[in-house]
CSV table of C-alpha atoms (C1' of nucleotides) in Angstrom, one decimal:
chain,number,residue,atom,x,y,z
A,1,MET,CA,-28.6,-15.8,-0.4
A,2,LEU,CA,-26.9,-16.5,2.8
A,3,GLU,CA,-25.1,-19.8,3.1
A,4,ILE,CA,-23.7,-21.5,6.2
A,5,ASN,CA,-20.7,-23.8,6.7
A,6,ASN,CA,-21.1,-27.3,7.8
A,7,ALA,CA,-20.7,-26.9,11.6
A,8,PHE,CA,-24.2,-28.5,12.1
A,9,ASN,CA,-23.2,-31.4,9.9
A,10,SER,CA,-21.2,-33.7,12.1
A,11,ASP,CA,-20.3,-36.0,9.2
A,12,HIS,CA,-17.8,-33.8,7.5
A,13,ASN,CA,-14.0,-34.4,7.7
A,14,HIS,CA,-13.0,-31.8,10.1
A,15,ASP,CA,-9.2,-32.6,9.9
A,16,HIS,CA,-9.5,-31.0,6.5
A,17,CYS,CA,-10.8,-27.7,8.0
A,18,VAL,CA,-7.9,-27.7,10.5
A,19,SER,CA,-5.2,-28.4,8.0
A,20,GLY,CA,-6.6,-25.9,5.5
A,21,ALA,CA,-6.7,-23.3,8.2
A,22,LEU,CA,-3.1,-24.0,9.1
A,23,ASN,CA,-1.8,-23.7,5.6
A,24,ASN,CA,-3.7,-20.5,5.2
A,25,ALA,CA,-2.3,-19.2,8.5
A,26,LYS,CA,1.3,-19.9,7.4
A,27,ALA,CA,0.8,-18.1,4.2
A,28,ILE,CA,-0.8,-15.1,5.9
A,29,CYS,CA,2.0,-14.9,8.4
A,30,LYS,CA,4.6,-15.0,5.8
A,31,GLU,CA,2.9,-12.2,3.8
A,32,ASN,CA,2.8,-10.1,6.9
A,33,GLY,CA,6.3,-10.9,8.2
A,34,GLN,CA,4.8,-12.6,11.3
A,35,ARG,CA,5.9,-15.9,12.8
A,36,LEU,CA,3.5,-18.7,13.5
A,37,THR,CA,5.3,-20.0,16.5
A,38,PRO,CA,4.6,-23.4,18.1
A,39,ILE,CA,2.3,-21.9,20.7
A,40,ARG,CA,0.4,-19.9,18.1
A,41,GLU,CA,0.1,-23.0,15.9
A,42,LEU,CA,-1.2,-25.1,18.7
A,43,VAL,CA,-3.8,-22.5,19.7
A,44,LEU,CA,-4.9,-22.2,16.1
A,45,ARG,CA,-5.3,-26.0,15.9
A,46,LEU,CA,-7.2,-26.2,19.1
A,47,VAL,CA,-9.6,-23.4,18.1
A,48,TRP,CA,-10.2,-24.7,14.6
A,49,GLY,CA,-10.5,-28.2,15.9
A,50,SER,CA,-13.7,-27.4,17.6
A,51,HIS,CA,-17.1,-26.2,16.2
A,52,LYS,CA,-17.9,-25.0,19.6
A,53,PRO,CA,-16.3,-21.7,20.5
A,54,LEU,CA,-13.6,-22.2,23.1
A,55,GLY,CA,-12.8,-19.9,25.9
A,56,ALA,CA,-9.3,-18.9,26.7
A,57,TYR,CA,-9.2,-20.9,29.9
A,58,GLU,CA,-10.4,-24.0,28.1
A,59,LEU,CA,-7.2,-23.9,26.1
A,60,LEU,CA,-4.8,-23.7,29.0
A,61,PRO,CA,-4.8,-27.4,29.9
A,62,ALA,CA,-3.9,-28.4,26.4
A,63,LEU,CA,-1.0,-25.9,26.4
A,64,ALA,CA,0.2,-27.3,29.7
A,65,GLU,CA,0.0,-30.9,28.3
A,66,ALA,CA,2.0,-29.8,25.3
A,67,GLY,CA,4.7,-28.6,27.6
A,68,PHE,CA,4.2,-24.9,27.2
A,69,ASN,CA,3.7,-22.4,29.9
A,70,SER,CA,0.0,-22.2,30.6
A,71,ALA,CA,-0.6,-19.0,32.3
A,72,PRO,CA,-3.4,-16.8,31.0
A,73,PRO,CA,-1.2,-14.2,29.2
A,74,THR,CA,0.3,-16.9,27.1
A,75,VAL,CA,-3.0,-18.0,25.6
A,76,TYR,CA,-4.4,-14.5,25.3
A,77,ARG,CA,-1.4,-13.4,23.4
A,78,ALA,CA,-1.8,-16.2,20.9
A,79,LEU,CA,-5.5,-15.6,20.6
A,80,ASP,CA,-4.9,-11.8,20.0
A,81,PHE,CA,-2.3,-12.6,17.4
A,82,LEU,CA,-4.5,-15.0,15.5
A,83,HIS,CA,-7.5,-12.6,15.8
A,84,GLN,CA,-5.6,-9.7,14.4
A,85,LEU,CA,-4.6,-11.7,11.4
A,86,GLY,CA,-8.3,-12.7,10.9
A,87,LEU,CA,-7.5,-16.3,11.5
A,88,ILE,CA,-10.0,-16.8,14.3
A,89,HIS,CA,-13.1,-15.0,15.3
A,90,LYS,CA,-14.1,-13.9,18.8
A,91,ILE,CA,-17.8,-14.5,19.8
A,92,GLY,CA,-18.4,-11.5,22.0
A,93,SER,CA,-21.5,-12.9,23.7
A,94,LEU,CA,-19.7,-16.1,24.7
A,95,ASN,CA,-16.2,-14.7,25.5
A,96,ALA,CA,-15.0,-17.5,23.2
A,97,PHE,CA,-13.1,-18.0,20.0
A,98,VAL,CA,-13.9,-20.0,16.9
A,99,GLY,CA,-12.4,-20.7,13.5
A,100,CYS,CA,-13.6,-22.8,10.6
A,101,SER,CA,-15.0,-20.7,7.8
A,102,ASN,CA,-13.5,-20.9,4.4
A,103,PRO,CA,-9.8,-20.8,5.2
A,104,GLU,CA,-8.8,-19.7,1.7
A,105,HIS,CA,-10.0,-16.2,2.1
A,106,PRO,CA,-10.6,-14.6,5.5
A,107,HIS,CA,-13.6,-12.3,5.5
A,108,PRO,CA,-16.1,-10.7,7.8
A,109,SER,CA,-18.4,-13.3,9.1
A,110,ALA,CA,-21.5,-14.0,11.1
A,111,PHE,CA,-22.5,-16.9,13.3
A,112,MET,CA,-25.5,-18.8,14.2
A,113,ILE,CA,-24.9,-19.9,17.8
A,114,CYS,CA,-27.0,-22.5,19.5
A,115,THR,CA,-27.6,-21.4,23.1
A,116,GLU,CA,-28.1,-25.0,24.1
A,117,CYS,CA,-25.2,-27.0,22.6
A,118,LYS,CA,-23.0,-23.9,21.9
A,119,THR,CA,-22.2,-24.9,18.4
A,120,ALA,CA,-21.4,-22.0,16.1
A,121,ALA,CA,-22.1,-22.2,12.4
A,122,GLU,CA,-20.6,-19.5,10.3
A,123,ILE,CA,-22.8,-17.7,7.8
A,124,GLU,CA,-21.4,-16.4,4.6
A,125,THR,CA,-22.3,-12.7,4.7
A,126,SER,CA,-21.2,-11.2,1.4
A,127,GLU,CA,-24.8,-10.2,0.8
A,128,LEU,CA,-24.9,-8.2,4.0
A,129,GLN,CA,-21.6,-6.5,3.4
A,130,THR,CA,-23.2,-4.2,0.9
A,131,SER,CA,-25.7,-3.0,3.4
A,132,PHE,CA,-23.0,-2.6,6.1
A,133,ASN,CA,-20.6,-0.7,3.9
A,134,ARG,CA,-23.3,1.6,2.7
A,135,VAL,CA,-24.5,2.6,6.1
A,136,ALA,CA,-20.9,3.0,7.3
A,137,ASN,CA,-20.1,5.2,4.3
A,138,THR,CA,-23.2,7.3,4.7
A,139,HIS,CA,-22.2,8.2,8.3
A,140,GLY,CA,-18.4,8.5,7.7
A,141,PHE,CA,-17.9,5.5,9.8
A,142,GLN,CA,-14.7,3.6,9.1
A,143,LEU,CA,-15.7,0.0,9.4
A,144,GLU,CA,-13.0,-2.2,10.8
A,145,GLU,CA,-14.5,-5.2,12.4
A,146,GLU,CA,-17.8,-7.0,12.7
A,147,ASN,CA,-19.4,-9.1,15.3
A,148,ILE,CA,-22.5,-10.6,13.9
A,149,GLU,CA,-24.2,-13.2,16.2
A,150,LEU,CA,-27.5,-14.9,15.7
A,151,LEU,CA,-28.5,-16.7,18.9
A,152,GLY,CA,-31.1,-19.4,19.3
A,153,LEU,CA,-31.7,-23.1,19.1
A,154,CYS,CA,-30.3,-25.3,16.4
A,155,SER,CA,-32.5,-27.9,14.9
A,156,ASP,CA,-31.0,-30.8,16.9
A,157,CYS,CA,-31.6,-29.0,20.2
A,158,ARG,CA,-35.1,-28.0,19.2
A,159,GLY,CA,-35.8,-31.7,18.6
A,160,ASN,CA,-34.5,-32.7,22.0
A,161,GLU,CA,-36.8,-30.3,23.7
A,162,SER,CA,-40.1,-31.5,22.5
B,1,MET,CA,-31.8,1.3,3.2
B,2,LEU,CA,-30.3,1.2,6.6
B,3,GLU,CA,-30.9,4.1,8.9
B,4,ILE,CA,-29.2,5.0,12.1
B,5,ASN,CA,-30.4,6.9,15.1
B,6,ASN,CA,-29.0,10.1,16.2
B,7,ALA,CA,-26.3,9.0,18.7
B,8,PHE,CA,-23.6,10.7,16.6
B,9,ASN,CA,-25.6,13.9,16.6
B,10,SER,CA,-24.9,15.5,20.0
B,11,ASP,CA,-27.6,18.2,19.5
B,12,HIS,CA,-30.7,16.2,19.9
B,13,ASN,CA,-32.8,16.4,23.1
B,14,HIS,CA,-31.8,13.3,24.9
B,15,ASP,CA,-34.2,13.7,27.8
B,16,HIS,CA,-36.9,12.9,25.2
B,17,CYS,CA,-35.2,9.5,24.5
B,18,VAL,CA,-35.1,8.7,28.2
B,19,SER,CA,-38.7,9.6,29.0
B,20,GLY,CA,-39.9,7.8,25.9
B,21,ALA,CA,-38.0,4.7,26.9
B,22,LEU,CA,-39.5,5.0,30.4
B,23,ASN,CA,-43.0,5.2,29.2
B,24,ASN,CA,-42.5,2.4,26.9
B,25,ALA,CA,-40.9,0.3,29.7
B,26,LYS,CA,-43.9,0.9,31.9
B,27,ALA,CA,-46.3,-0.3,29.3
B,28,ILE,CA,-44.3,-3.4,28.5
B,29,CYS,CA,-44.0,-4.3,32.1
B,30,LYS,CA,-47.7,-3.9,32.6
B,31,GLU,CA,-48.4,-6.1,29.5
B,32,ASN,CA,-46.1,-8.8,30.9
B,33,GLY,CA,-47.3,-8.6,34.5
B,34,GLN,CA,-43.8,-7.4,35.6
B,35,ARG,CA,-42.9,-4.6,37.9
B,36,LEU,CA,-40.7,-1.7,37.0
B,37,THR,CA,-39.3,-1.3,40.5
B,38,PRO,CA,-37.3,1.8,41.6
B,39,ILE,CA,-34.0,0.0,41.0
B,40,ARG,CA,-35.0,-1.2,37.6
B,41,GLU,CA,-36.3,2.2,36.7
B,42,LEU,CA,-33.1,3.9,37.8
B,43,VAL,CA,-30.9,1.4,35.8
B,44,LEU,CA,-33.1,2.0,32.8
B,45,ARG,CA,-32.7,5.8,33.1
B,46,LEU,CA,-28.9,5.5,33.5
B,47,VAL,CA,-28.5,3.2,30.6
B,48,TRP,CA,-30.7,5.2,28.3
B,49,GLY,CA,-29.2,8.4,29.5
B,50,SER,CA,-25.9,7.6,27.8
B,51,HIS,CA,-25.1,7.0,24.2
B,52,LYS,CA,-22.0,5.2,25.3
B,53,PRO,CA,-22.6,1.7,26.4
B,54,LEU,CA,-22.3,1.4,30.2
B,55,GLY,CA,-20.7,-1.5,32.0
B,56,ALA,CA,-22.4,-3.0,35.1
B,57,TYR,CA,-19.8,-1.6,37.4
B,58,GLU,CA,-20.1,1.9,36.1
B,59,LEU,CA,-23.7,1.9,37.3
B,60,LEU,CA,-23.0,0.9,40.8
B,61,PRO,CA,-21.9,4.3,42.2
B,62,ALA,CA,-25.1,5.8,40.9
B,63,LEU,CA,-27.1,3.1,42.7
B,64,ALA,CA,-25.2,3.8,45.9
B,65,GLU,CA,-25.8,7.5,45.6
B,66,ALA,CA,-29.5,6.9,45.2
B,67,GLY,CA,-29.5,5.0,48.5
B,68,PHE,CA,-29.8,1.5,47.0
B,69,ASN,CA,-27.7,-1.5,47.8
B,70,SER,CA,-24.9,-1.4,45.3
B,71,ALA,CA,-23.4,-4.8,45.2
B,72,PRO,CA,-23.0,-6.4,41.7
B,73,PRO,CA,-25.9,-8.8,41.9
B,74,THR,CA,-28.3,-5.8,42.3
B,75,VAL,CA,-27.3,-4.2,39.1
B,76,TYR,CA,-26.9,-7.4,37.1
B,77,ARG,CA,-30.4,-8.4,38.1
B,78,ALA,CA,-31.9,-5.2,36.9
B,79,LEU,CA,-29.9,-5.4,33.7
B,80,ASP,CA,-31.0,-8.9,33.1
B,81,PHE,CA,-34.6,-8.0,33.7
B,82,LEU,CA,-34.5,-5.0,31.3
B,83,HIS,CA,-32.6,-7.1,28.7
B,84,GLN,CA,-35.1,-9.9,28.8
B,85,LEU,CA,-37.9,-7.4,28.1
B,86,GLY,CA,-35.9,-6.0,25.2
B,87,LEU,CA,-35.6,-2.6,26.8
B,88,ILE,CA,-31.9,-2.5,26.7
B,89,HIS,CA,-29.2,-4.2,24.5
B,90,LYS,CA,-26.0,-5.8,25.6
B,91,ILE,CA,-23.0,-5.1,23.5
B,92,GLY,CA,-21.1,-8.3,23.7
B,93,SER,CA,-17.8,-7.0,22.6
B,94,LEU,CA,-17.8,-4.3,25.2
B,95,ASN,CA,-19.5,-6.1,28.1
B,96,ALA,CA,-21.8,-3.1,28.3
B,97,PHE,CA,-25.4,-2.1,27.9
B,98,VAL,CA,-27.1,0.6,25.9
B,99,GLY,CA,-30.6,1.8,25.1
B,100,CYS,CA,-32.0,4.5,22.9
B,101,SER,CA,-33.4,3.1,19.7
B,102,ASN,CA,-37.0,3.9,18.9
B,103,PRO,CA,-38.6,3.3,22.2
B,104,GLU,CA,-42.1,2.8,20.8
B,105,HIS,CA,-41.4,-0.6,19.3
B,106,PRO,CA,-38.5,-2.8,20.5
B,107,HIS,CA,-36.9,-4.7,17.8
B,108,PRO,CA,-33.7,-6.6,16.9
B,109,SER,CA,-31.0,-4.0,16.4
B,110,ALA,CA,-27.5,-3.5,15.2
B,111,PHE,CA,-24.9,-1.0,16.4
B,112,MET,CA,-22.0,1.0,14.9
B,113,ILE,CA,-19.6,1.3,17.8
B,114,CYS,CA,-16.7,3.7,17.7
B,115,THR,CA,-13.7,2.0,19.2
B,116,GLU,CA,-12.2,5.4,20.1
B,117,CYS,CA,-15.0,7.3,21.8
B,118,LYS,CA,-17.1,4.2,22.5
B,119,THR,CA,-20.3,5.8,21.2
B,120,ALA,CA,-22.8,3.3,20.0
B,121,ALA,CA,-25.2,4.3,17.2
B,122,GLU,CA,-28.1,2.0,16.6
B,123,ILE,CA,-28.8,0.9,13.0
B,124,GLU,CA,-32.3,0.1,11.9
B,125,THR,CA,-32.1,-3.4,10.6
B,126,SER,CA,-35.4,-4.3,9.1
B,127,GLU,CA,-33.8,-4.8,5.8
B,128,LEU,CA,-31.4,-7.4,7.3
B,129,GLN,CA,-34.1,-9.3,9.2
B,130,THR,CA,-35.3,-10.9,6.0
B,131,SER,CA,-31.9,-12.3,5.3
B,132,PHE,CA,-31.5,-13.5,8.9
B,133,ASN,CA,-34.9,-15.1,9.1
B,134,ARG,CA,-34.4,-16.8,5.8
B,135,VAL,CA,-31.0,-18.4,6.7
B,136,ALA,CA,-32.4,-19.4,10.1
B,137,ASN,CA,-35.4,-21.0,8.6
B,138,THR,CA,-33.4,-22.8,6.0
B,139,HIS,CA,-31.4,-24.5,8.7
B,140,GLY,CA,-34.1,-25.1,11.2
B,141,PHE,CA,-32.5,-22.6,13.5
B,142,GLN,CA,-34.9,-20.9,16.0
B,143,LEU,CA,-33.7,-17.4,16.1
B,144,GLU,CA,-34.1,-15.8,19.5
B,145,GLU,CA,-31.6,-12.9,19.8
B,146,GLU,CA,-29.2,-11.0,17.7
B,147,ASN,CA,-26.0,-9.3,18.5
B,148,ILE,CA,-25.0,-7.2,15.5
B,149,GLU,CA,-21.9,-5.0,16.1
B,150,LEU,CA,-20.0,-3.0,13.5
B,151,LEU,CA,-16.8,-1.7,15.1
B,152,GLY,CA,-14.6,1.1,13.8
B,153,LEU,CA,-14.0,4.8,13.9
B,154,CYS,CA,-16.8,7.4,13.9
B,155,SER,CA,-16.4,10.4,11.7
B,156,ASP,CA,-15.4,12.6,14.7
B,157,CYS,CA,-12.7,10.3,15.8
B,158,ARG,CA,-11.4,9.9,12.3
B,159,GLY,CA,-11.0,13.6,12.1
B,160,ASN,CA,-9.1,13.9,15.3
B,161,GLU,CA,-6.6,11.3,14.2
B,162,SER,CA,-5.3,13.1,11.1
C,1,DA,C1',30.9,-15.7,16.1
C,2,DA,C1',29.9,-11.5,19.0
C,3,DA,C1',27.2,-7.5,19.7
C,4,DT,C1',23.0,-5.4,19.3
C,5,DG,C1',18.1,-4.7,18.9
C,6,DT,C1',13.5,-6.7,18.5
C,7,DA,C1',10.0,-10.2,19.2
C,8,DT,C1',8.3,-13.7,21.9
C,9,DT,C1',7.5,-16.2,26.1
C,10,DG,C1',7.7,-16.9,31.3
C,11,DT,C1',6.0,-15.4,35.6
C,12,DT,C1',3.6,-13.1,39.3
C,13,DA,C1',0.2,-10.4,40.6
C,14,DT,C1',-4.1,-8.2,40.1
C,15,DA,C1',-8.0,-6.0,37.5
C,16,DA,C1',-12.5,-6.4,35.6
C,17,DT,C1',-16.7,-8.9,34.8
C,18,DA,C1',-20.2,-12.0,36.5
C,19,DT,C1',-22.7,-15.4,39.3
C,20,DA,C1',-23.9,-18.7,43.3
C,21,DA,C1',-26.1,-19.2,47.5
C,22,DC,C1',-28.9,-18.0,51.0
C,23,DA,C1',-31.2,-14.5,54.2
C,24,DA,C1',-34.3,-10.7,54.6
C,25,DT,C1',-38.0,-8.0,53.1
C,26,DA,C1',-41.7,-6.4,50.2
C,27,DA,C1',-45.7,-7.3,47.4
C,28,DC,C1',-49.4,-10.0,45.9
C,29,DT,C1',-53.4,-13.5,46.6
C,30,DG,C1',-56.9,-15.9,48.7
D,1,DC,C1',-54.1,-12.0,58.1
D,2,DA,C1',-51.6,-16.2,56.6
D,3,DG,C1',-49.4,-18.2,52.9
D,4,DT,C1',-47.0,-17.6,48.7
D,5,DT,C1',-44.1,-15.5,45.4
D,6,DA,C1',-41.1,-11.8,43.8
D,7,DT,C1',-37.6,-8.8,44.8
D,8,DT,C1',-33.7,-7.1,47.2
D,9,DG,C1',-29.7,-7.5,50.5
D,10,DT,C1',-25.4,-9.7,51.6
D,11,DT,C1',-21.3,-12.4,51.5
D,12,DA,C1',-18.4,-15.0,49.0
D,13,DT,C1',-16.4,-16.7,44.9
D,14,DA,C1',-16.1,-17.9,40.0
D,15,DT,C1',-14.7,-16.4,35.4
D,16,DT,C1',-12.5,-13.6,32.1
D,17,DA,C1',-8.7,-10.5,31.1
D,18,DT,C1',-4.6,-7.6,31.5
D,19,DA,C1',-0.4,-5.0,33.7
D,20,DA,C1',4.3,-5.2,34.5
D,21,DC,C1',8.6,-6.8,34.3
D,22,DA,C1',12.1,-10.6,33.7
D,23,DA,C1',14.1,-14.1,30.7
D,24,DT,C1',14.8,-16.1,26.5
D,25,DA,C1',14.9,-16.7,21.5
D,26,DC,C1',15.4,-14.8,17.0
D,27,DA,C1',17.2,-11.7,13.5
D,28,DT,C1',20.7,-8.4,11.7
D,29,DT,C1',24.9,-6.3,11.4
D,30,DT,C1',29.5,-6.3,11.9
DNA sequence: AAATGTATTGTTATAATATAACAATAACTG
DNA sequence: CAGTTATTGTTATATTATAACAATACATTT
């Protein structure tokens, strides 16, 4: 059974998501001998602080406000760094980044993305991984990354349309 | 069981794919009261003629050669038109378009994309649709489109690396 | 601490992708 | 044929992303 996270439930305590992600990130960086520098930490906080995928250029003002350089390469470097460690996901169809799955164990993931309000809810995909791994193995394909995006209207936005 | 098409098999008669897609496109346009104009047909041929996803700007020279206007809006319009009818797929992570699944019945689809040679092989996903539909229904999500991308190395490119 | 090498960040410029806005033409409809 | 709609042409610009190199910070060895 596929389960989703609570992105569509606006009641949850989201600070918990962010701080969980941060602790996780620190551990992962330590394991890999990488440094979670102030810029990287800020970008991680910003991305995880939103259930809506954020584009690189949406992050720049916050970087500037925090006193960092805010040219595009700065934010793209931080995003690439976090992405490579599996700490954030890139939503290809939106050119935007999102965090907030279960921060204790990074994993391939899928998203339901509302085309109206842009909210992205992560789907737990363990059940799909079997299928993906099998088809990859069958064809000698070395699976390295997944972009799984379900696009449509969330229940809130469906309601507002009627 | 997931099956893939023959994109990784360079021996197949690809003209057949293209002409199949074209016939299918004509029928679908007729059904929907849409016109498959010369520009649209050319773009369809070009996209289906390649197993590698093609970016919009890669198509422009061919449009120019064929005597059409070749400014970006021209090709984006044709791509949007074909995409909306389900005749081509957009690969979000590559900003590129691809055709060539079973042209007789358009359907949601998934791709294995080689990050080295850029070839995209379509995966038949009927087995996954059940899962996707269920999770969408459970959360009142109105599923409209899917971007399913498996990224990695195809067997050819794995061989070349060793 | 000084010297050295590596990683990170700053900075400028530009590449690559995509769309807005409006004019001109072609195709459909009564 | 006149009126309407759909398509294409055209110019300009918005959005997303990276190249290239300089400057600084950090880590390691001596």
